[in-house]
Short mmCIF file of C-alpha atoms and ligand atoms in Angstrom, two decimals:
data_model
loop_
_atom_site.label_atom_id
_atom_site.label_comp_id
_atom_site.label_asym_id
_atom_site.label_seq_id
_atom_site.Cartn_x
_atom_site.Cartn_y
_atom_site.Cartn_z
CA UNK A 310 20.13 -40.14 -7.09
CA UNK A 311 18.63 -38.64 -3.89
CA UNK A 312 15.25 -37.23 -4.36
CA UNK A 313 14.46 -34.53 -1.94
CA UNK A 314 11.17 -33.23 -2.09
CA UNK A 315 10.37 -29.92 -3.00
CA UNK A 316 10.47 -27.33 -0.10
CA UNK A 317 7.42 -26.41 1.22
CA UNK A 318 6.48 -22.85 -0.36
CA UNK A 319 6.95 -19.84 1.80
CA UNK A 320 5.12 -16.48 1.16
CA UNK A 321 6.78 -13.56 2.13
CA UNK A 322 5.28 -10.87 -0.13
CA UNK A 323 2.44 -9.90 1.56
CA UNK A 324 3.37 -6.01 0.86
CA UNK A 325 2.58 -6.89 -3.06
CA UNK A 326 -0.70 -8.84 -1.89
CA UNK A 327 -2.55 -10.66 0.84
CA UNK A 328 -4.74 -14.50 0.55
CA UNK A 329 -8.18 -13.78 1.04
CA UNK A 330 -9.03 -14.22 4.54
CA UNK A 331 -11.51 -17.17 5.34
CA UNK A 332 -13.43 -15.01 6.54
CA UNK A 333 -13.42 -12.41 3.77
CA UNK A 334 -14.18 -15.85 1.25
CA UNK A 335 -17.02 -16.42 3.59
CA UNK A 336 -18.60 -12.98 3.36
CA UNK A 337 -17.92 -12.47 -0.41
CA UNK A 338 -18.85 -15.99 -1.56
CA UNK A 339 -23.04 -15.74 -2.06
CA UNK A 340 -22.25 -13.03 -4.43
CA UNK A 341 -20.32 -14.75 -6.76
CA UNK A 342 -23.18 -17.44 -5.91
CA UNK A 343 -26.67 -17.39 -5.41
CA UNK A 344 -26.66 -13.44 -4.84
CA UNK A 345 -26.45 -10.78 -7.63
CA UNK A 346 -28.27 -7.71 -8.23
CA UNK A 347 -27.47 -4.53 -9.82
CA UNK A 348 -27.27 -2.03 -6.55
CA UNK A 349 -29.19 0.79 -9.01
CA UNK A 350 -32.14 -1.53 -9.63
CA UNK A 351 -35.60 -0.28 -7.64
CA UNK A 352 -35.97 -4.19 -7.18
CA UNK A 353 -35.76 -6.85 -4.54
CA UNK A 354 -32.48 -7.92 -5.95
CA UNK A 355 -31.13 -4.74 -6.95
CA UNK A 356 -32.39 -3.83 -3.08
CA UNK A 357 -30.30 -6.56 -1.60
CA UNK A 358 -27.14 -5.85 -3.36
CA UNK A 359 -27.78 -1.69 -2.57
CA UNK A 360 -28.13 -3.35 1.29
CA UNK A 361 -24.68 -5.18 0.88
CA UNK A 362 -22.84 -2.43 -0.38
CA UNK A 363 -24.08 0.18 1.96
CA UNK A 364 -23.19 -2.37 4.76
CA UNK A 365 -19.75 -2.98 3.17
CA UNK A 366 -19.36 1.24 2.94
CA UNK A 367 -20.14 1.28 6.71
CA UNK A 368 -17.59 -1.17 7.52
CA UNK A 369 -15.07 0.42 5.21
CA UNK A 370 -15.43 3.39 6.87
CA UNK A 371 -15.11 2.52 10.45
CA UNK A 372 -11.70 0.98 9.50
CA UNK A 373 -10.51 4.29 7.95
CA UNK A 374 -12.61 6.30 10.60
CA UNK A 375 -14.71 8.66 8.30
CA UNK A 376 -18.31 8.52 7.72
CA UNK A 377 -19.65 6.10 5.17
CA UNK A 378 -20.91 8.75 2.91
CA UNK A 379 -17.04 9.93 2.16
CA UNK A 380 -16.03 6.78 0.87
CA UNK A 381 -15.73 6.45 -2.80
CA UNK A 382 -15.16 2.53 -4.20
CA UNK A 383 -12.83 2.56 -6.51
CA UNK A 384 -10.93 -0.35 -8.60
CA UNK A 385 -7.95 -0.68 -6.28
CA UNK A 386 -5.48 1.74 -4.85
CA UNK A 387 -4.13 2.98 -8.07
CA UNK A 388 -7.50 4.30 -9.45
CA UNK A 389 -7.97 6.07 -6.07
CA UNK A 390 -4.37 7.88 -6.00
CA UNK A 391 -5.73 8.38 -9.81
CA UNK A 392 -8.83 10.31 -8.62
CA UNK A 393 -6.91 12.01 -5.73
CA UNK A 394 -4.47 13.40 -7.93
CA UNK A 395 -6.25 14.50 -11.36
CA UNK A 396 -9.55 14.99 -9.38
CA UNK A 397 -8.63 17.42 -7.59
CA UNK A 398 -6.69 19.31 -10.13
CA UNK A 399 -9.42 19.00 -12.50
CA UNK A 400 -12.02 20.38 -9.48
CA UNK A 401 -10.04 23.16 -8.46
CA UNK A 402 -6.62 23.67 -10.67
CA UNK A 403 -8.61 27.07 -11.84
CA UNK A 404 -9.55 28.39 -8.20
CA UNK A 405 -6.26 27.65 -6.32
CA UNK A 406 -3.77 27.20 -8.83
CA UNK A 407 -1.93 23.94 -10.64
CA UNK A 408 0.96 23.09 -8.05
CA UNK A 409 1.47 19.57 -6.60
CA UNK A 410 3.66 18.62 -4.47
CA UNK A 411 4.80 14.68 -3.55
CA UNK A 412 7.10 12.76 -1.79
CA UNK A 413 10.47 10.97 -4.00
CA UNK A 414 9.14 7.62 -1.84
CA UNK A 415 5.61 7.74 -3.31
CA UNK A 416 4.21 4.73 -4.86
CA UNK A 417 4.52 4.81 -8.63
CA UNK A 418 0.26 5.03 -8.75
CA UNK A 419 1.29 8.85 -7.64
CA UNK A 420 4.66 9.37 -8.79
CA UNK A 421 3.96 8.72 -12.17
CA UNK A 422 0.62 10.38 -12.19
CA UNK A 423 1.84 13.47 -10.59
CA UNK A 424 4.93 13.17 -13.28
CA UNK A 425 2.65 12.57 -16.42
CA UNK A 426 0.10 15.54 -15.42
CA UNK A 427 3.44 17.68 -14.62
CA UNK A 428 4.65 17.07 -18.26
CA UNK A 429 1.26 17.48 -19.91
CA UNK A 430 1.59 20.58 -18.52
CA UNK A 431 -1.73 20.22 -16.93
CA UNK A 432 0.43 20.86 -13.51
CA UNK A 433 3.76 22.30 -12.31
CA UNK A 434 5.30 19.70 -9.60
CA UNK A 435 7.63 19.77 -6.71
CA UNK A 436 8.93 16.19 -5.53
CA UNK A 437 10.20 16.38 -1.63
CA UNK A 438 13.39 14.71 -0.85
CA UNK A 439 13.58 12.18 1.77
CA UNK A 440 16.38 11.89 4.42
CA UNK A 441 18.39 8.17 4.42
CA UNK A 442 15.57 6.18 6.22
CA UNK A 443 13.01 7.25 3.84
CA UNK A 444 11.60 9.86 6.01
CA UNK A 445 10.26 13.23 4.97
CA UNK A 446 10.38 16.25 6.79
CA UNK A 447 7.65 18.60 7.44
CA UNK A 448 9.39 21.70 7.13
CA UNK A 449 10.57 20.12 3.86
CA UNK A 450 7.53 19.90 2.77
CA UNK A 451 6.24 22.95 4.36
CA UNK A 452 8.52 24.89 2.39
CA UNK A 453 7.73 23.34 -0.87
CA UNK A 454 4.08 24.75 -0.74
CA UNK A 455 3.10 27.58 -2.50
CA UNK A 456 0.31 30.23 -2.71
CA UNK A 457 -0.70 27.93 -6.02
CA UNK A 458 -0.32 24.40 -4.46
CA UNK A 459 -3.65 22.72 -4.68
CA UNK A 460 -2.51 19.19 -3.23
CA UNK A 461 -0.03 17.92 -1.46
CA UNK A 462 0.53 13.81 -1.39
CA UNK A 463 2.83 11.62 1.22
CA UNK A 464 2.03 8.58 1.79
CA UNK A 465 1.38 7.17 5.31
CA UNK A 466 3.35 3.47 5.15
CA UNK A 467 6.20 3.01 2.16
CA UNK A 468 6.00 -0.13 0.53
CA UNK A 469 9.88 -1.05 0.24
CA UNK A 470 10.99 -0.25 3.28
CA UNK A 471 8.16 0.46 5.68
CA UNK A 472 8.90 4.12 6.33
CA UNK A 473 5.99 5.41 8.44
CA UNK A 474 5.64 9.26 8.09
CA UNK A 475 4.35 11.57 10.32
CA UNK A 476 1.01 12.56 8.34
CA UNK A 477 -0.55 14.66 11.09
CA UNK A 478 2.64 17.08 11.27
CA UNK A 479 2.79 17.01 7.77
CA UNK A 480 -0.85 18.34 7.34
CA UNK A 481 -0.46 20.75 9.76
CA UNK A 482 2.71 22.49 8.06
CA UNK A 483 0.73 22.32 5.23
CA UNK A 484 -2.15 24.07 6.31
CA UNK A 485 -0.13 26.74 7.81
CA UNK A 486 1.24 27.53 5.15
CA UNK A 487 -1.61 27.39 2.91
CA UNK A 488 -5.18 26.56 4.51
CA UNK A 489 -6.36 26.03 0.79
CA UNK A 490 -4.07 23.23 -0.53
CA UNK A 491 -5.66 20.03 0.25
CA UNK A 492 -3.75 16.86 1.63
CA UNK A 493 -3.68 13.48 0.37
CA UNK A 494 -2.22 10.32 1.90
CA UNK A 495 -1.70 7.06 0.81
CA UNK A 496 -2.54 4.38 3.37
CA UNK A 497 -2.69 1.43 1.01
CA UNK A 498 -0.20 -0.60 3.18
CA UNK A 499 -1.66 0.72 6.65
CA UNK A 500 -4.91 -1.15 6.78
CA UNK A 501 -4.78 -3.20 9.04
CA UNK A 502 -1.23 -2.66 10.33
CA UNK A 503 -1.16 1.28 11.84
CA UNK A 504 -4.57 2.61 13.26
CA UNK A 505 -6.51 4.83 10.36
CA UNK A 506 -8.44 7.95 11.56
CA UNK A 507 -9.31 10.54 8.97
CA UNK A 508 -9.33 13.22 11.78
CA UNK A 509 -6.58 12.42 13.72
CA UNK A 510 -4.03 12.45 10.38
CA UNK A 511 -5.73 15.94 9.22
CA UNK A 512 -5.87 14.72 5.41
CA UNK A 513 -8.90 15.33 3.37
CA UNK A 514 -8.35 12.75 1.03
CA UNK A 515 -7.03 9.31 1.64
CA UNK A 516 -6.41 5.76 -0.46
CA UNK A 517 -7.35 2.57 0.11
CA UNK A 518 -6.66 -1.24 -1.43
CA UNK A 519 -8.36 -4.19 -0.38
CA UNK A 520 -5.90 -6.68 -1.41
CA UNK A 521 -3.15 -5.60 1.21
CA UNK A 522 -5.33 -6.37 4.03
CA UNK A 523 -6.60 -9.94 2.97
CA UNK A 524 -9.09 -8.43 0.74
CA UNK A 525 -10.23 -9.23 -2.81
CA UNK A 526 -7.80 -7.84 -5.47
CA UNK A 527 -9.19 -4.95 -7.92
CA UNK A 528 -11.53 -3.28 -5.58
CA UNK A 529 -10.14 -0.20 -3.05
CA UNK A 530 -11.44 2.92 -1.87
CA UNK A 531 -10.79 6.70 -2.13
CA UNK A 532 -11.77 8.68 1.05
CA UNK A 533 -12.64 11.89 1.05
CA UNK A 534 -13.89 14.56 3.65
CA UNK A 535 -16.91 15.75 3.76
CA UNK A 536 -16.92 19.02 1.11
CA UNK A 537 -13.90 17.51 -0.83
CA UNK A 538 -15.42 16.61 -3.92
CA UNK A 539 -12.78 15.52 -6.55
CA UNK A 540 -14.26 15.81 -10.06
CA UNK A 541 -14.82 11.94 -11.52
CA UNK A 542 -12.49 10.49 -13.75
CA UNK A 543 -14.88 7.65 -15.01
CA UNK A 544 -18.12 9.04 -16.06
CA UNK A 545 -21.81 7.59 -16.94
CA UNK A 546 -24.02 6.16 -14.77
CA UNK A 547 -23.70 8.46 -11.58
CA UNK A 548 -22.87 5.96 -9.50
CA UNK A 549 -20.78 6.75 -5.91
CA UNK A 550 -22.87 10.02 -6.10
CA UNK A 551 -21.46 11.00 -9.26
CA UNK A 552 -18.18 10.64 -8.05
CA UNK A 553 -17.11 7.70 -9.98
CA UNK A 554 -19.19 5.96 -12.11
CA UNK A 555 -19.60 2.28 -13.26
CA UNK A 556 -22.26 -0.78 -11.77
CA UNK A 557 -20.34 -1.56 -8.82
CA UNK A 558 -18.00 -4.81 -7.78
CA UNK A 559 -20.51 -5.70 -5.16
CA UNK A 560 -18.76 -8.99 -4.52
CA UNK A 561 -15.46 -7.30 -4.59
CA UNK A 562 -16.81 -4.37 -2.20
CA UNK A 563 -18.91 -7.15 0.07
CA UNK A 564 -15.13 -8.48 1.03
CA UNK A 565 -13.75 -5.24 0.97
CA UNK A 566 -15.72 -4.82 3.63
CA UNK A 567 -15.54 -7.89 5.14
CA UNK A 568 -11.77 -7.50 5.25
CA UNK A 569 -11.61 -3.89 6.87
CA UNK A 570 -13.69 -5.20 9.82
CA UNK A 571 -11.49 -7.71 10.25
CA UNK A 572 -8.41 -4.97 10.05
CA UNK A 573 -10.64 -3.30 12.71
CA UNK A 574 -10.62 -6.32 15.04
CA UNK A 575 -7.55 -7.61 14.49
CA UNK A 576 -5.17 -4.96 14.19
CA UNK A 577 -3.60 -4.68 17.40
CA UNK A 578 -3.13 -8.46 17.49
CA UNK A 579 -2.00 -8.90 14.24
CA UNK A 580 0.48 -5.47 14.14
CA UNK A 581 2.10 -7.10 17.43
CA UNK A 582 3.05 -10.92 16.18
CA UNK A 583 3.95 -9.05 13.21
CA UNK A 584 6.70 -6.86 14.48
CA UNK A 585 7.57 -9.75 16.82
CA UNK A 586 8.28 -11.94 13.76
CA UNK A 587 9.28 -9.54 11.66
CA UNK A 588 12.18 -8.49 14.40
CA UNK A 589 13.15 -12.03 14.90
CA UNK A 590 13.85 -12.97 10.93
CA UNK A 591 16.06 -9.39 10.66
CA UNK A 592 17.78 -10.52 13.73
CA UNK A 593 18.36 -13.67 12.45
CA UNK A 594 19.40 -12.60 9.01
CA UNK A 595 21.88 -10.06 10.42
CA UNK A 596 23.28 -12.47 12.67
CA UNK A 597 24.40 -14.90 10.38
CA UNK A 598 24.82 -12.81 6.94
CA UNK A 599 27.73 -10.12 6.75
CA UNK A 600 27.03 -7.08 4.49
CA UNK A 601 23.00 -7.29 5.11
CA UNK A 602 21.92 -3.49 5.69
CA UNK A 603 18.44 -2.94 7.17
CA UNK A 604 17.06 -0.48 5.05
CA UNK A 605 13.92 1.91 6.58
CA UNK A 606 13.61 3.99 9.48
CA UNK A 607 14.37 0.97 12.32
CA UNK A 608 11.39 2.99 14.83
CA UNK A 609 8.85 3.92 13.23
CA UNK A 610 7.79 1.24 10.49
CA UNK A 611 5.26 -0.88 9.08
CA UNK A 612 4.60 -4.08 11.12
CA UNK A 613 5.67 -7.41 9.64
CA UNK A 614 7.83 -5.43 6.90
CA UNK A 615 11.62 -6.18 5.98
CA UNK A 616 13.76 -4.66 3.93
CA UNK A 617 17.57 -4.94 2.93
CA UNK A 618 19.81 -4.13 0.81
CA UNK A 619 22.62 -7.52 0.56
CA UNK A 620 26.12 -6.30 -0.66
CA UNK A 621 27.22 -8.44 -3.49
CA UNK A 622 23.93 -9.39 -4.66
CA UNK A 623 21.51 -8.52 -7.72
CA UNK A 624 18.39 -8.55 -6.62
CA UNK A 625 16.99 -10.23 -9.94
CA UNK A 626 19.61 -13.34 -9.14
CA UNK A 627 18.92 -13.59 -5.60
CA UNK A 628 15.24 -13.77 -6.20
CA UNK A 629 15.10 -16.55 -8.36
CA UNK A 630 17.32 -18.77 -6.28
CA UNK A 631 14.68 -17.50 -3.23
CA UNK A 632 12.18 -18.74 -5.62
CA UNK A 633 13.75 -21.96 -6.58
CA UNK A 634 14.30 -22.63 -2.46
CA UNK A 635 10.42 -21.87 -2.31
CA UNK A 636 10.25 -18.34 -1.72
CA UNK A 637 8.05 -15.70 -2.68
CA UNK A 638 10.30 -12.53 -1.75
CA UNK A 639 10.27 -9.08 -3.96
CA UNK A 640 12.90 -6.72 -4.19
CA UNK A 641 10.59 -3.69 -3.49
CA UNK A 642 7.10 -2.74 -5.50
CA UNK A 643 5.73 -5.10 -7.65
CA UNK A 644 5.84 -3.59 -11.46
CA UNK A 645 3.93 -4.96 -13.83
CA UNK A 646 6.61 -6.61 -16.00
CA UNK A 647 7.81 -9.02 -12.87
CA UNK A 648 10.92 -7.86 -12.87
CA UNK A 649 13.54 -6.37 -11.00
CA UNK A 650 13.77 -2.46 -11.31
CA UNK A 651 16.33 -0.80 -9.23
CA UNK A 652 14.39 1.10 -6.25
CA UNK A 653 13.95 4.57 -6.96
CA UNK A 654 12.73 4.96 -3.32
CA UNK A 655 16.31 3.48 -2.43
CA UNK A 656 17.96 5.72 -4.42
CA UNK A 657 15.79 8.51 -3.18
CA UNK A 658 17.46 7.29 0.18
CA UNK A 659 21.10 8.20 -1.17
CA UNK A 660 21.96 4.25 -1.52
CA UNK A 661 23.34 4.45 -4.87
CA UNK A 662 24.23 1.33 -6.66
CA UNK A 663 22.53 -0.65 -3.82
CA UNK A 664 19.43 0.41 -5.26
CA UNK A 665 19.61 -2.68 -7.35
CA UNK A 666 20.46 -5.42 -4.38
CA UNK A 667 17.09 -4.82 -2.06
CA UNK A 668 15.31 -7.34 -0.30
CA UNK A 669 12.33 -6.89 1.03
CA UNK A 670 10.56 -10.17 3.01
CA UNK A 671 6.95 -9.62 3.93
CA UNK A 672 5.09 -11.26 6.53
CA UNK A 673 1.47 -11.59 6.93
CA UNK A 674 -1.30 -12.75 9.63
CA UNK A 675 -0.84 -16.51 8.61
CA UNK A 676 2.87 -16.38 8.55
CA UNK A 677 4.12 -18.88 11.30
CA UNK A 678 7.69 -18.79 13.64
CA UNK A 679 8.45 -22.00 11.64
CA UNK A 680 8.00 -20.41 8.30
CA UNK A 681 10.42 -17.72 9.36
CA UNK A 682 13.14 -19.47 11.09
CA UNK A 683 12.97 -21.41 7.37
CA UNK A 684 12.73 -18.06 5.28
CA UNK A 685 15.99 -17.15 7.37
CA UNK A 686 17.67 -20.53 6.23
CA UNK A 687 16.83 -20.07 2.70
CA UNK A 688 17.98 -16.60 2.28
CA UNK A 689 21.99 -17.32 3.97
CA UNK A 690 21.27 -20.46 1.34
CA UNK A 691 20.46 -17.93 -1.64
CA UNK A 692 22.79 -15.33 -0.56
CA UNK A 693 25.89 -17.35 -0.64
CA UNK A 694 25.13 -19.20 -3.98
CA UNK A 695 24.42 -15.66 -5.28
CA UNK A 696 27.81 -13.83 -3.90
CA UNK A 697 29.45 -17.29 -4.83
CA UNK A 698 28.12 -17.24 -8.74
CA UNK A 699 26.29 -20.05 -8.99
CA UNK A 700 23.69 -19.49 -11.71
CA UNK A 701 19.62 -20.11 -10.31
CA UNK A 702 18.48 -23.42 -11.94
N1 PLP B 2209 -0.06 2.47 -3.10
C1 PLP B 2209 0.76 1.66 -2.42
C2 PLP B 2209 1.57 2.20 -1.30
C3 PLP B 2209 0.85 0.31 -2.77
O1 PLP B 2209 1.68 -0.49 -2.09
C4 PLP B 2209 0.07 -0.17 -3.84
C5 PLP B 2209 0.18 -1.57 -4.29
O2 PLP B 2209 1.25 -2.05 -4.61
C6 PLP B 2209 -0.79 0.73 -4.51
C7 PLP B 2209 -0.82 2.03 -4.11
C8 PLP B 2209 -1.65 0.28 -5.64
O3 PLP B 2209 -2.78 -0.43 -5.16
P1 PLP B 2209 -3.56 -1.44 -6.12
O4 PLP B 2209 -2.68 -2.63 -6.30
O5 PLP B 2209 -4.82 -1.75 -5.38
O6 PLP B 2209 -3.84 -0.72 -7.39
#
């Protein structure tokens, strides 16, 4: 029999995570090495790693354009949507009143958070439709705000489809409406793709992830202005000036920061190759396979990001024969069980049963024009087995 060797591996999920950056593995590496310190100790050591982390908090907020002293580690994106959401109910649920409001395309870290405090009772909740390209309307949710609502939360960059939204307008229907609700965004995909600018998108509070933007995994960032003091969710020690307590990941945070200075430098570069590549694979995919549907708003999106739905295919099935050709793909968000859930930010998007048959292929600062003149190979080669039914493996 032939034997073929295997096909060399292709990542295209870099909207579920990122490699470390050499770079980032540089800066973090002594402290997993021949650094350490606790950052609360009055010592040498405990000075160092106190140096690191301030250094790292600097950097961190240059890339998000806030000053250092209103970012707030946190474990990753989903403890900082977390504190965003239940912080500021908890801080100020009894002054302004217990309404949230949230987009239908939210990330699940909110969605679900906003839904579990909402049937707790601990909140009433009003979830803002989006139009077919995952976009949603200021004056949608203008008119969702009430003389109660103490937060509103849209995300900046979707995650399946790359929807950017227009943050600034969407603060500033907010505001006039009610100057006391607060406004959260979730920029978890944006580092390092869209420019970040606390000001210029009018939010108080904004979340972060390091492992998007060829960070460390399990270490992110909530952001929040000056005066905006969500009440802590982990308690003890005091640490992040009370606001969220716990010895910090100072390796984690020391290529945190690493990797948003990188973002900093590189984003301009790195968002233009992306959407050059990224335009070239959905060209070449809609070229060659009939019943592909570009799914997103085709303007305004998240460099490097593709998404699809493919008529006649599962997206479970047509994953694992991506995977067997070598690869890595998702179908959306990344849940925890690995598998394929039917989009709810697709069916949000009025695509029905298509919710199941996404696609979404994303590319990252080490992807190569080789890798996705490949990738577009592979997925006609998937598709067609798929529509055809023959089984993966
Ligand atoms: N928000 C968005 C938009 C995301 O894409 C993700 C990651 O999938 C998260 C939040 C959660 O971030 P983390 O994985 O750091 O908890």
């Amino acid at each position: 029999m032939e034997h073929r060797p295997p096909a060399q591996p292709i990542y295209l999920d870099h909207a579920a995570t990122t490699p470390l950056d050499p770079e980032v593995h540089a800066a973090l590496l002594p402290w997993l090495e021949e650094q350490f310190g606790n950052p609360s100790s009055a010592h040498g050591h405990g000075r160092r790693a106190r140096a690191a982390l301030d250094d790292a908090r600097d950097q961190v907020a240059a890339a998000a354009g806030c000053a250092s002293r209103e970012v707030i580690f946190t474990s990753g994106g989903t403890e900082a949507d977390n504190l965003a959401l239940r912080g500021v109910l908890e801080r100020w649920g009894a002054e302004c009143g217990h309404h949230l409001v949230v987009s239908t395309v939210e990330h699940e870290a909110v969605l679900t958070t906003a839904r579990g405090l909402a049937e707790a009772g601990r909140a009433e909740l009003t979830v803002v439709d989006c139009d077919r390209r995952g976009r949603i309307d200021p004056a949608l949710v203008a008119a969702a705000v009430r003389p109660d609502t103490v937060l509103v939360s849209v995300m900046l960059a979707n995650n399946e489809v790359g929807t950017v939204q227009d943050v600034p307008a969407i603060a500033a229907a907010v505001r006039a409406r009610n100057p006391r609700s607060l406004v959260h965004t979730d920029a978890v995909q944006a580092l390092g793709r869209l420019p970040l600018d606390l000001g210029a998108l009018g939010v108080d509070l904004l979340s972060l992830s390091a492992h998007k933007a060829y960070g460390p995994q399990g270490v992110g960032a909530l952001v929040a202005r000056q005066g905006v003091f969500p009440a802590a969710q982990i308690t003890g020690g005091g640490q992040e000036r009370g606001r969220r307590s716990g010895t910090e990941n100072v390796a984690g945070v020391v290529g945190f920061g690493a990797a948003a200075a990188l973002a900093e430098r590189r984003r301009e570069t790195d968002a233009a190759e992306l959407s050059r590549l990224a335009g070239w694979l959905t060209d070449l995919l809609i070229e060659s396979l009939p019943g592909l549907e570009p799914t997103g708003d085709p303007e305004v999106r998240l460099p490097g990001l593709c998404s699809f739905v493919v008529r006649g295919c599962r997206s479970e099935l047509l994953l694992a024969v991506l995977d067997e050709l070598g690869v890595s793909a998702s179908a959306g968000s990344a849940c925890s069980s690995g598998a394929a859930v039917p989009s709810h930010v697709l069916a949000a998007m009025g695509f029905g049963d298509l919710a199941g048959s996404a696609l979404r292929l994303s590319l990252g600062r080490f992807t190569t024009g080789a890798e996705v003149e490949a990738a577009a190979e592979r997925v006609r080669i998937s598709v067609s087995r798929v529509r055809d039914g023959v089984p993966p493996g």
